[in-house]
Amino acid sequence: MRSINIAIISGSQNTSQYLARQLSDLLGKYLSFVPFSKEEWVKNETDYDLILLSTQTIFTHQPLLKVKTSLESMVIRRTLLKSSWDQVLSIQSGSKWLLYNDERESAEETVSLLYELGARHIELIPAFPSMEKIPSITSAITPNEYKIIPPNITEVINIGERVIDVSTIVDILTRFDLLQEDTQHIVSDYTKKIITRSQGLHVTMEGLIKTTKVLQQTVNMVQDAVIAYDHQKNITIFNKAAEEIFALSSWEVAGRDILSLFHDEKLTRETLDTPFTGVPFIIRNQQVIMNHISIENGEVETVSGGVLILQVAKKLEELELKIRTKLKTSGHQAKYAFQDIITESEEMMMLIDMAKKMAQSDLNILILGESGTGKELFAHSIHQYSTRAAFPFVAVNCSALSESLLESELFGYEEGAFTGARKGGKPGLFEQAHRGTIFLDEIGDISLSFQKRLLRVLQQREVLRVGGTKVIPIDVRVISATNRNLLDFVKEGKFRADLYYRLKVLPLSIPPLRERGNDILQLANFFLRRNGWNKNLSAAVSEVFLQYHWPGNIRELQNTMEYLSIMNNGHITTKDLPFLDSLAYKPMAATNVDKPLSEFFKLSKEDLSLFILQSILSERQKGRSIGRRGLWNIAQQRKLLTSETEIRILLKELHEKQWIKVGKGRQGCHIVEKGLYQLQNGVNGINRM
């Protein structure tokens, strides 16, 4: 048999080697494990059958984005040995302990693990060497990190390094079809040594593997026909779906030669020696698709039996149509792609490139931006560009639903969970988004109590329905969006810091329309043409559009163009603009005073340049820095008809002429010698301001 090679990637070589040793001790007979630090992995050019990651956030490191998207990856789940867990349980209830680890992320993960395993009787506070202010607590728990414990800690419990959870062992075995009787014994023995995060898992496996009755009941629940046979080709399992296809009962065929069911020359003893998939057969005048799995004897590498799985072609077509119809009627599919984003802005082009890179990972994305900037458009596009594009895209507006309704919609509910609950219950949106993407819009509007439950879903990747007792595992990529300043909310205690950083693994900030330059006119003419207007905007109207602040961003622009395409007399003029006579028009956005357009006057390009030079010099003499936004605010106070875009272009030109220097960030602009000369000798067109 071909050797199966698995790569293990961690933040450090020591950790990856420790994980590789654990797995090799358990499964080295069947699989080969190769440890890598993240730096070593970047240089690797060998393909592996599977990649195991020490943490979910390992892909936030830029070099690791070079991992081929075709390679399957899995995050290792960790737990504790029973001996370590006993030490935790012995701690006095109600006491406070530090959880000391080498890095913040590791400390927080270990705290989450202990709480998940049931350590609710104590309060744990994550601590690490780079922490700015360590709480004055003298008791600490550490996962084998004695060397970093500060001297003021008088009581230390060492729980040892975290070990691999049995659920990860089972996932690996299942991935390579190795979950058989001898590996079941390995899993069962290992489970006795650890505190498993899935306590009933090994009991369920033993029942399925050792009890023929339970196995028969299981295959009878499968909609496809399942026929198993032994090494002599005699039938051992014949489920109810197979009975329907062949019109034979299981007791009639038990022990019969498998080939006696078929009269097609394509199925012979020789063809049953190798696996195959998707082979069409005709059985009782109906077309079926047959798949074959050979069961090998692991010790001597001989075939000891096999399984035939038959699917009725008509039922497959009906099922596919039903799924597609249901997804379309429920709206669970993305409607937009990156090519639908209309822009000429260099900043937006860079933003789209960033979003495409983010789409290739499964990490959480937080989209920030004012209302109407196109956050949902980006969410749709990211899903369409990702490997999950063939699966559902579920969007929910968190601010549109009450807390109780949002809980039942996202997590689902069981029958009888509350008055009016649907008979049979209802799956939540997280379940419906399985293997796809869920988009949580207006995430900043959810309550603190709901934030706590959402955080658990994101951490554990499983949901518990309202009124239910069974956890349901989910595989969902989460994209959230908000027009709120979540960091301010965190500082004010309105938003949980742990949820904020869980959502903001990959941040994406969309600029407002007023900062996108010519995109305003490009989008305006696009919306006009879409509404049947075949002319571009006039120069006068275009100039007003560039001066307007567009507080509603693209949504307001779209509504404006729909209005203009109807409310005009054959030509669109400035008199037709709906915002000129409303309070929405605020060219002095930095103040509370509305200024009509007629009160503003336009400077020539030369005079506006001199105005900029004089304003920079004046602010510098006062010991203040000034940039594009500050210059625009001063222009509005002086009643100058200009825009941030025009000022930005002029600043660039003045910088290229070496009249000014444009600093980064908040450094603002500086006037230099050539600029001072021009200011002193230029045409003084600014005295009238």
XYZ file of C-alpha atoms in Angstrom:
689
model
C 0.000 0.000 0.000
C 1.121 3.584 -0.684
C 2.525 5.403 2.322
C 0.241 8.167 3.661
C 2.208 11.288 4.601
C 0.813 13.972 6.900
C 2.435 17.360 7.607
C 2.099 19.019 11.015
C 2.532 22.819 11.090
C 2.962 24.799 14.301
C 4.329 28.136 15.435
C 7.513 26.441 16.675
C 9.511 23.334 15.824
C 9.246 22.054 19.424
C 5.449 22.083 19.360
C 5.180 20.397 15.947
C 7.685 17.711 17.008
C 5.735 17.121 20.233
C 2.473 16.680 18.262
C 4.186 14.427 15.698
C 5.528 12.171 18.480
C 2.064 11.817 20.005
C 0.485 10.841 16.688
C 3.344 8.548 15.671
C 3.103 6.679 18.980
C -0.592 6.046 18.303
C -0.855 5.709 14.515
C 2.719 5.301 13.273
C 1.883 1.799 12.010
C -0.541 3.280 9.472
C 0.532 6.878 8.836
C 3.709 8.963 8.588
C 3.838 12.359 10.372
C 6.340 15.098 9.427
C 6.720 18.147 11.759
C 7.256 21.717 10.443
C 7.550 25.128 12.033
C 5.749 27.837 10.057
C 9.087 29.153 8.766
C 10.154 25.680 7.581
C 6.813 25.108 5.849
C 7.292 28.137 3.613
C 10.392 26.480 2.109
C 8.712 23.078 1.694
C 7.934 21.893 -1.850
C 6.697 18.358 -1.063
C 3.012 17.456 -1.398
C 1.268 15.815 1.550
C -1.980 13.880 1.828
C -3.161 16.022 4.744
C -2.004 19.100 6.676
C -2.568 19.304 10.426
C -2.476 22.794 11.978
C -1.713 23.382 15.646
C -4.176 26.318 15.847
C -7.004 27.810 13.802
C -5.125 31.116 13.447
C -1.919 29.645 11.977
C -3.012 30.935 8.534
C -3.019 34.543 9.715
C 0.746 34.495 9.132
C 1.239 35.804 5.611
C 3.849 33.268 4.416
C 1.505 30.377 5.147
C -0.941 31.698 2.605
C 1.306 29.957 0.076
C -0.245 26.631 1.093
C -1.881 25.109 -1.958
C -5.661 25.383 -1.774
C -5.933 21.822 -3.146
C -4.309 20.418 0.009
C -6.796 19.404 2.683
C -6.126 20.823 6.140
C -7.428 20.067 9.620
C -7.012 21.871 12.949
C -5.763 19.687 15.821
C -8.099 19.735 18.827
C -6.350 19.455 22.200
C -7.306 18.219 25.662
C -5.681 17.081 28.941
C -4.564 13.844 30.521
C -6.836 12.606 33.297
C -4.045 13.022 35.857
C -3.749 16.731 34.939
C -7.516 17.184 35.053
C -7.662 15.746 38.582
C -5.317 18.533 39.712
C -7.662 21.157 38.284
C -10.691 19.606 39.993
C -8.876 19.695 43.335
C -8.654 23.517 43.289
C -10.883 25.264 45.838
C -14.172 26.434 44.338
C -14.548 30.185 43.796
C -10.811 30.934 43.777
C -9.021 33.031 41.139
C -6.036 31.610 39.222
C -3.801 32.887 36.449
C -3.402 30.641 33.414
C 0.243 31.266 32.490
C 1.497 30.443 28.984
C 4.175 31.750 26.628
C 1.833 33.738 24.362
C -1.548 35.421 24.711
C -3.224 33.178 22.138
C -1.973 29.988 23.832
C -3.109 31.221 27.250
C -6.588 32.107 25.985
C -6.939 28.752 24.193
C -5.996 26.845 27.348
C -8.503 28.854 29.413
C -11.207 28.049 26.844
C -10.233 24.360 26.949
C -10.458 24.144 30.747
C -13.830 25.862 30.767
C -15.079 23.613 27.985
C -13.995 20.510 29.901
C -15.988 21.714 32.909
C -13.712 23.797 35.162
C -16.526 26.198 36.049
C -15.764 26.179 39.767
C -12.792 28.567 39.416
C -12.090 31.879 37.694
C -9.240 31.716 35.166
C -7.386 34.780 33.884
C -5.024 34.366 30.880
C -1.503 35.669 31.541
C 1.689 35.785 29.478
C 5.163 37.424 29.695
C 4.394 40.318 27.311
C 1.254 41.280 29.233
C 1.331 45.009 30.144
C -0.286 44.645 33.570
C -0.467 41.251 35.251
C -3.213 40.913 37.935
C -1.936 40.631 41.503
C -2.849 36.955 41.913
C -0.319 34.574 43.485
C -1.742 31.266 42.168
C -1.122 30.036 38.614
C -1.839 27.058 36.369
C 0.644 26.418 33.546
C 0.919 23.867 30.718
C 4.581 22.995 31.354
C 5.837 26.607 31.180
C 7.574 26.782 34.589
C 10.423 28.912 33.235
C 8.200 31.952 32.536
C 6.374 32.009 35.896
C 7.269 35.280 37.728
C 8.741 35.039 41.247
C 5.695 36.547 42.989
C 3.624 33.426 42.143
C 3.693 31.237 45.257
C 1.378 28.397 44.169
C 1.783 26.671 40.794
C -0.080 23.712 39.282
C 1.558 22.191 36.194
C -1.071 20.460 34.045
C 1.536 19.438 31.458
C 1.350 20.038 27.735
C -2.009 19.643 26.081
C -2.504 16.317 24.309
C -4.409 15.563 21.125
C -8.137 14.970 21.603
C -9.635 11.644 20.533
C -11.974 13.427 18.087
C -8.943 14.504 16.019
C -7.631 10.906 16.042
C -11.000 9.664 14.762
C -11.158 12.408 12.089
C -7.741 11.374 10.751
C -8.628 7.660 10.705
C -11.959 8.375 9.015
C -10.288 10.583 6.399
C -8.145 7.646 5.214
C -10.728 4.851 5.800
C -8.676 3.393 8.648
C -11.414 3.250 11.297
C -11.415 -0.514 11.698
C -11.301 -3.052 14.497
C -7.582 -2.819 15.365
C -7.533 0.999 15.254
C -10.728 1.000 17.333
C -8.780 -0.700 20.124
C -6.105 2.032 19.881
C -8.759 4.753 20.136
C -10.521 2.993 23.012
C -7.294 2.582 25.036
C -6.247 6.184 24.367
C -9.655 7.499 25.467
C -9.144 5.950 28.915
C -6.044 8.139 29.467
C -7.495 11.533 28.539
C -10.423 13.816 29.275
C -12.153 13.554 25.923
C -14.064 16.512 24.479
C -16.541 13.980 22.983
C -17.241 11.617 25.867
C -19.665 9.330 24.023
C -17.625 8.945 20.855
C -15.758 5.721 21.609
C -18.939 4.095 22.989
C -20.768 4.837 19.741
C -17.893 3.489 17.642
C -17.711 0.247 19.610
C -21.413 -0.274 19.077
C -21.204 0.350 15.338
C -18.151 -1.849 14.802
C -18.900 -4.775 17.132
C -22.698 -5.085 16.949
C -24.053 -6.425 13.661
C -27.592 -5.550 14.637
C -26.764 -1.868 15.123
C -24.813 -1.843 11.850
C -27.783 -3.307 9.980
C -30.097 -0.689 11.501
C -27.659 2.023 10.467
C -27.422 0.966 6.818
C -31.205 0.664 6.675
C -31.382 4.372 7.449
C -29.258 5.138 4.368
C -31.299 6.154 1.321
C -28.858 4.475 -1.073
C -28.805 0.701 -1.561
C -25.947 -0.901 0.415
C -24.819 -4.498 -0.231
C -21.828 -5.910 1.661
C -20.121 -9.259 0.975
C -17.307 -11.282 2.517
C -14.072 -12.694 1.056
C -16.032 -15.541 -0.604
C -18.315 -13.003 -2.338
C -21.280 -14.075 -0.166
C -23.776 -11.366 0.824
C -23.616 -10.279 4.484
C -25.615 -7.025 4.469
C -28.587 -6.130 2.270
C -30.413 -2.961 3.398
C -34.013 -1.885 2.763
C -33.124 0.371 -0.181
C -31.489 -2.657 -1.866
C -34.644 -4.697 -1.200
C -36.679 -2.079 -3.112
C -34.347 -2.013 -6.109
C -34.086 -5.820 -6.503
C -37.583 -6.664 -5.180
C -35.975 -9.221 -2.844
C -35.932 -9.414 0.941
C -32.696 -9.548 2.934
C -33.384 -13.095 4.212
C -33.795 -14.327 0.609
C -30.323 -13.153 -0.422
C -28.371 -13.707 2.825
C -25.367 -15.929 2.098
C -25.930 -15.933 -1.669
C -23.183 -15.167 -4.141
C -23.158 -11.422 -4.870
C -22.925 -12.072 -8.637
C -26.262 -13.955 -8.608
C -27.998 -10.570 -8.305
C -26.535 -9.298 -11.571
C -26.792 -10.509 -15.142
C -24.587 -7.848 -16.661
C -21.269 -8.901 -18.173
C -19.639 -5.726 -16.807
C -19.760 -7.096 -13.233
C -17.487 -10.122 -12.740
C -15.337 -11.517 -9.951
C -12.352 -9.757 -11.507
C -14.089 -6.344 -11.503
C -14.868 -6.786 -7.792
C -11.160 -7.005 -6.999
C -10.722 -3.233 -7.476
C -12.725 -0.180 -6.353
C -14.757 1.838 -8.889
C -17.204 4.758 -8.842
C -20.006 6.092 -11.019
C -20.564 2.983 -13.205
C -24.090 2.850 -14.723
C -26.121 -0.404 -14.591
C -29.665 -1.384 -15.568
C -31.541 -3.307 -12.851
C -35.185 -4.209 -13.349
C -35.548 -1.628 -16.146
C -34.245 1.268 -14.058
C -30.848 2.923 -14.342
C -28.653 2.944 -11.262
C -25.195 4.364 -10.543
C -22.927 1.876 -8.755
C -19.880 2.484 -6.555
C -17.652 -0.292 -5.217
C -15.376 -0.273 -2.161
C -12.921 -3.108 -1.496
C -12.242 -4.049 2.124
C -8.648 -5.093 2.607
C -7.120 -7.255 5.305
C -4.585 -4.892 6.828
C -2.136 -7.631 7.844
C -1.708 -9.538 4.561
C -3.011 -6.875 2.138
C -5.599 -9.175 0.580
C -9.239 -8.384 -0.207
C -11.489 -9.678 2.570
C -14.764 -8.387 1.144
C -16.390 -5.304 -0.226
C -19.409 -3.012 -0.370
C -21.599 -2.022 -3.323
C -23.494 1.262 -3.099
C -26.287 1.775 -5.648
C -28.056 5.051 -6.332
C -31.163 5.261 -8.527
C -30.399 7.858 -11.210
C -33.918 9.312 -11.182
C -33.811 9.852 -7.421
C -30.416 11.549 -7.724
C -31.836 14.004 -10.258
C -34.896 14.665 -8.084
C -32.727 15.214 -4.994
C -30.417 17.638 -6.791
C -33.386 19.572 -8.170
C -34.993 19.703 -4.718
C -31.827 21.012 -3.083
C -31.224 23.641 -5.749
C -34.874 24.759 -5.670
C -34.889 24.984 -1.886
C -31.674 27.023 -1.841
C -32.994 29.428 -4.455
C -36.400 29.900 -2.798
C -34.782 30.485 0.587
C -32.290 32.917 -0.952
C -29.301 30.977 0.327
C -26.995 31.713 -2.574
C -24.636 34.543 -3.403
C -25.917 36.962 -6.035
C -22.839 39.089 -6.714
C -19.194 38.616 -7.690
C -16.114 40.856 -7.746
C -16.749 41.796 -11.397
C -19.986 43.466 -10.242
C -18.000 46.050 -8.246
C -17.731 49.175 -10.402
C -14.669 51.276 -9.651
C -11.697 53.151 -11.077
C -10.282 53.938 -7.632
C -6.791 52.596 -6.985
C -7.680 52.098 -3.321
C -10.741 50.012 -4.247
C -8.678 47.921 -6.679
C -6.229 47.132 -3.866
C -9.174 46.332 -1.585
C -10.580 43.843 -4.110
C -7.171 42.138 -4.373
C -7.053 41.860 -0.579
C -10.565 40.406 -0.490
C -9.640 37.781 -3.107
C -6.712 36.656 -0.964
C -8.962 36.481 2.098
C -11.483 34.399 0.160
C -8.980 31.551 -0.217
C -8.837 30.889 3.549
C -11.573 29.845 5.982
C -10.709 32.495 8.588
C -13.372 34.918 9.851
C -13.656 38.256 8.038
C -14.941 41.532 9.518
C -16.037 44.119 6.921
C -16.116 47.707 8.181
C -17.622 50.719 6.466
C -20.346 53.353 6.542
C -23.909 52.438 5.653
C -24.384 52.041 1.905
C -20.729 51.487 0.950
C -21.265 47.937 -0.364
C -20.306 45.682 2.553
C -22.808 42.994 1.553
C -21.604 43.148 -2.064
C -18.098 42.298 -0.841
C -19.442 39.457 1.336
C -21.256 37.897 -1.649
C -18.151 38.291 -3.827
C -15.817 36.721 -1.262
C -18.070 33.664 -1.021
C -18.274 33.361 -4.817
C -14.469 33.503 -5.061
C -13.877 30.946 -2.293
C -13.716 27.148 -2.335
C -17.154 27.181 -0.681
C -18.859 28.809 -3.681
C -20.841 25.652 -4.534
C -22.448 25.643 -1.080
C -25.000 27.951 0.597
C -24.502 31.637 1.273
C -26.773 32.659 4.156
C -27.203 36.357 4.981
C -28.906 37.676 8.128
C -29.369 41.254 9.327
C -28.714 41.119 13.076
C -30.293 44.534 13.732
C -33.590 43.629 12.068
C -34.539 40.912 14.594
C -35.178 40.902 18.322
C -32.732 38.934 20.476
C -35.089 35.976 21.005
C -36.029 35.812 17.331
C -32.400 36.149 16.239
C -31.447 33.266 18.540
C -34.094 30.924 17.107
C -33.282 31.971 13.528
C -29.517 31.492 13.839
C -29.446 28.402 16.047
C -32.817 26.797 15.223
C -35.246 25.263 17.713
C -36.749 21.938 18.713
C -40.440 21.099 18.634
C -42.227 22.606 21.631
C -39.320 24.912 22.508
C -41.735 27.865 22.771
C -45.317 28.800 21.968
C -45.810 28.753 18.215
C -42.730 26.621 17.502
C -43.068 24.668 14.261
C -43.935 20.986 14.589
C -40.755 18.966 14.211
C -38.603 22.003 15.009
C -36.554 24.049 12.574
C -32.848 24.045 11.627
C -31.100 27.354 12.222
C -29.266 29.455 9.668
C -25.891 28.162 10.906
C -27.026 24.618 10.051
C -28.390 25.738 6.682
C -25.041 27.362 5.887
C -23.126 24.106 6.530
C -20.020 23.889 4.295
C -20.836 27.372 2.989
C -20.726 30.938 4.326
C -22.888 32.832 6.808
C -22.947 36.628 6.591
C -23.801 38.413 9.851
C -24.658 41.984 8.863
C -24.895 44.776 11.472
C -23.032 42.586 13.987
C -22.403 45.629 16.192
C -26.094 45.793 17.154
C -26.344 42.471 19.026
C -26.657 42.432 22.822
C -23.925 41.380 25.241
C -25.866 38.285 26.302
C -26.247 37.156 22.693
C -22.566 37.911 22.000
C -21.633 35.284 24.607
C -23.594 32.538 22.873
C -22.350 33.533 19.424
C -18.758 33.407 20.684
C -19.220 29.798 21.809
C -20.539 28.809 18.374
C -17.514 30.405 16.691
C -15.098 28.723 19.099
C -16.611 25.225 19.149
C -18.006 25.117 15.592
C -21.195 23.534 16.882
C -24.707 24.784 17.693
C -27.326 23.853 20.257
C -30.892 24.465 19.132
C -33.281 26.385 21.384
C -34.908 23.807 23.647
C -32.488 21.097 22.478
C -29.953 18.920 24.257
C -27.905 17.680 21.299
C -25.005 19.694 19.869
C -24.806 19.816 16.072
C -21.355 20.209 14.464
C -21.108 22.809 11.680
C -18.534 23.700 9.045
C -19.214 27.359 8.269
C -17.110 30.323 7.161
C -18.222 33.495 9.018
C -18.213 36.953 7.435
C -19.562 39.799 9.567
C -20.067 43.489 8.848
C -20.867 46.687 10.735
C -20.938 50.456 10.347
C -20.157 50.836 14.050
C -16.770 51.466 15.624
C -16.484 48.135 17.410
C -13.171 49.033 19.032
C -14.856 51.973 20.782
C -17.692 49.636 21.775
C -15.124 47.269 23.307
C -13.580 50.129 25.316
C -17.044 51.202 26.488
C -17.977 47.640 27.491
C -20.709 47.354 24.847
C -18.966 44.615 22.862
C -16.964 41.629 24.085
C -13.253 41.887 23.326
C -12.910 38.119 22.806
C -15.729 38.117 20.237
C -14.310 41.223 18.522
C -10.919 39.600 17.973
C -12.562 36.302 16.982
C -14.535 38.099 14.248
C -11.679 40.418 13.184
C -9.125 37.802 12.134
C -9.134 39.312 8.629
C -10.364 42.955 8.656
C -11.570 44.693 5.490
C -12.371 48.426 5.582
C -14.405 49.911 2.703
C -13.924 53.668 2.080
C -16.967 55.971 1.782
C -18.080 57.113 -1.655
C -16.841 60.692 -1.114
C -13.252 59.378 -0.951
C -13.456 57.412 -4.202
C -12.955 60.276 -6.658
C -14.242 59.588 -10.164
C -16.186 56.540 -8.968
C -19.015 58.954 -8.136
C -19.535 59.913 -11.775
C -18.846 56.422 -13.092
C -21.457 54.898 -10.780
C -23.939 57.711 -11.429
C -23.837 57.184 -15.202
C -24.013 53.393 -14.708
C -27.202 53.688 -12.634
C -28.684 56.090 -15.187
C -28.072 53.677 -18.078
C -29.521 50.812 -16.048
C -32.721 52.860 -15.732
C -32.927 53.491 -19.472
C -31.194 56.904 -19.643
C -28.595 56.812 -22.426
C -26.943 60.205 -21.818
C -24.113 61.009 -19.424
C -24.451 63.712 -16.770
C -23.694 67.294 -17.821
C -20.546 69.064 -16.603
C -22.571 71.289 -14.253
C -24.394 68.385 -12.634
C -21.166 66.368 -12.450
C -19.434 69.219 -10.593
C -22.220 69.358 -7.992
C -22.057 65.574 -7.599
C -18.338 65.836 -6.815
C -18.961 68.543 -4.172
C -21.767 66.668 -2.433
C -20.836 64.720 0.722
C -23.033 61.626 -0.072
C -23.820 60.652 3.531
C -25.825 57.657 2.255
C -22.941 56.564 -0.006
C -23.685 54.280 -2.988
C -27.190 53.488 -1.778
C -28.072 57.203 -1.784
C -26.416 57.669 -5.191
C -28.417 54.785 -6.660
C -31.691 56.169 -5.289
C -30.812 59.625 -6.608
C -30.195 58.311 -10.131
C -33.442 56.339 -10.100
C -35.230 59.553 -9.108
C -33.501 61.603 -11.834
C -34.223 59.041 -14.556
C -37.934 59.684 -13.987
C -38.225 63.230 -12.629
C -36.764 65.291 -15.504
C -37.889 67.183 -18.584
C -35.656 65.465 -21.090
C -32.478 66.983 -19.680
C -31.065 66.536 -16.189
C -30.053 69.877 -14.679
C -28.903 70.970 -11.230
C -32.487 72.065 -10.488
C -33.590 68.420 -10.713
C -31.237 67.249 -7.950
C -33.324 66.055 -4.982
C -30.733 66.794 -2.296
C -30.264 70.526 -2.993
C -33.434 71.482 -1.116
C -33.073 68.928 1.690
C -31.129 68.816 4.941
C -29.160 65.860 3.517
C -26.944 68.299 1.583
C -24.176 69.269 3.995
C -21.019 70.554 2.280
C -19.848 71.705 5.760
C -20.016 68.205 7.179
C -17.678 69.046 10.060
C -20.181 71.600 11.482
C -23.889 71.647 12.227
C -24.572 74.523 9.799
C -26.113 73.866 6.361
C -24.814 76.090 3.562
C -26.788 76.473 0.294
C -24.749 75.896 -2.870
C -25.330 79.510 -4.007
C -23.281 80.874 -1.052
C -20.093 79.111 -2.200
C -17.677 80.429 -4.815
C -15.108 78.696 -7.020
C -11.362 79.544 -7.065
C -9.063 78.980 -9.991
C -6.606 76.129 -9.715
C -3.714 78.559 -9.083
C -5.559 80.428 -6.331
C -6.692 77.184 -4.697
C -3.056 76.010 -4.692
C -1.988 79.234 -2.963
C -4.835 78.813 -0.479
C -3.521 75.318 0.349
C 0.048 76.592 0.812
C -1.103 79.434 3.073
C -3.299 77.091 5.170
C -0.445 74.613 5.674
C 1.935 77.409 6.706
C -0.640 78.938 9.079
C -1.343 75.633 10.840
C 2.383 74.837 11.158
C 3.033 78.260 12.727
C 0.398 77.365 15.318
C 2.195 74.081 16.030
C -0.512 71.939 14.386
C -0.385 69.423 11.542
C -2.948 69.407 8.757
C -3.888 66.995 5.986
C -6.444 66.631 3.213
C -9.514 66.485 5.485
C -8.401 69.495 7.541
C -7.775 71.574 4.399
C -11.237 70.658 3.109
C -12.834 71.745 6.393
C -11.068 75.141 6.239
C -12.202 75.528 2.608
C -15.807 74.909 3.671
C -15.526 77.520 6.427
C -14.198 80.008 3.842
C -17.126 79.063 1.516
C -14.829 77.708 -1.206
C -16.490 75.346 -3.679
C -14.119 72.359 -3.746
C -13.963 68.673 -2.772
C -11.627 66.346 -0.906
C -10.818 64.691 -4.233
C -9.734 68.005 -5.799
C -7.602 68.847 -2.755
C -5.993 65.417 -2.823
C -5.050 65.872 -6.509
C -3.573 69.322 -5.834
C -1.593 68.049 -2.838
C -0.083 65.378 -5.072
C 0.862 67.963 -7.704
C 2.402 70.319 -5.113
C 4.374 67.412 -3.682
C 5.679 66.488 -7.154
C 6.716 70.135 -7.697
C 8.622 69.921 -4.381
C 6.603 72.809 -2.900
C 5.385 70.655 0.006
C 6.128 67.322 1.674
C 3.200 64.994 2.412
C 3.768 62.983 5.589
C 2.339 59.560 6.417
C -0.672 59.058 8.663
C -1.215 61.989 11.015
C 2.070 63.737 10.189
C 0.191 66.017 7.811
C 1.768 68.289 5.182
C 4.877 70.520 5.445
C 5.631 73.565 3.262
C 9.245 73.679 1.981
C 11.474 76.463 0.573
C 10.117 76.361 -2.995
C 6.587 76.523 -1.623
C 7.395 79.521 0.550
C 8.839 81.311 -2.494
C 5.687 80.668 -4.530
C 3.501 81.820 -1.652
C 5.443 85.096 -1.318
C 5.682 85.833 -5.048
C 2.586 84.173 -6.476
C -0.574 85.942 -7.562
C -2.286 86.825 -4.320
C -5.744 85.665 -5.162
C -6.530 84.691 -1.624
C -6.808 88.129 -0.044
C -10.472 88.221 -0.886
C -11.222 85.066 1.131
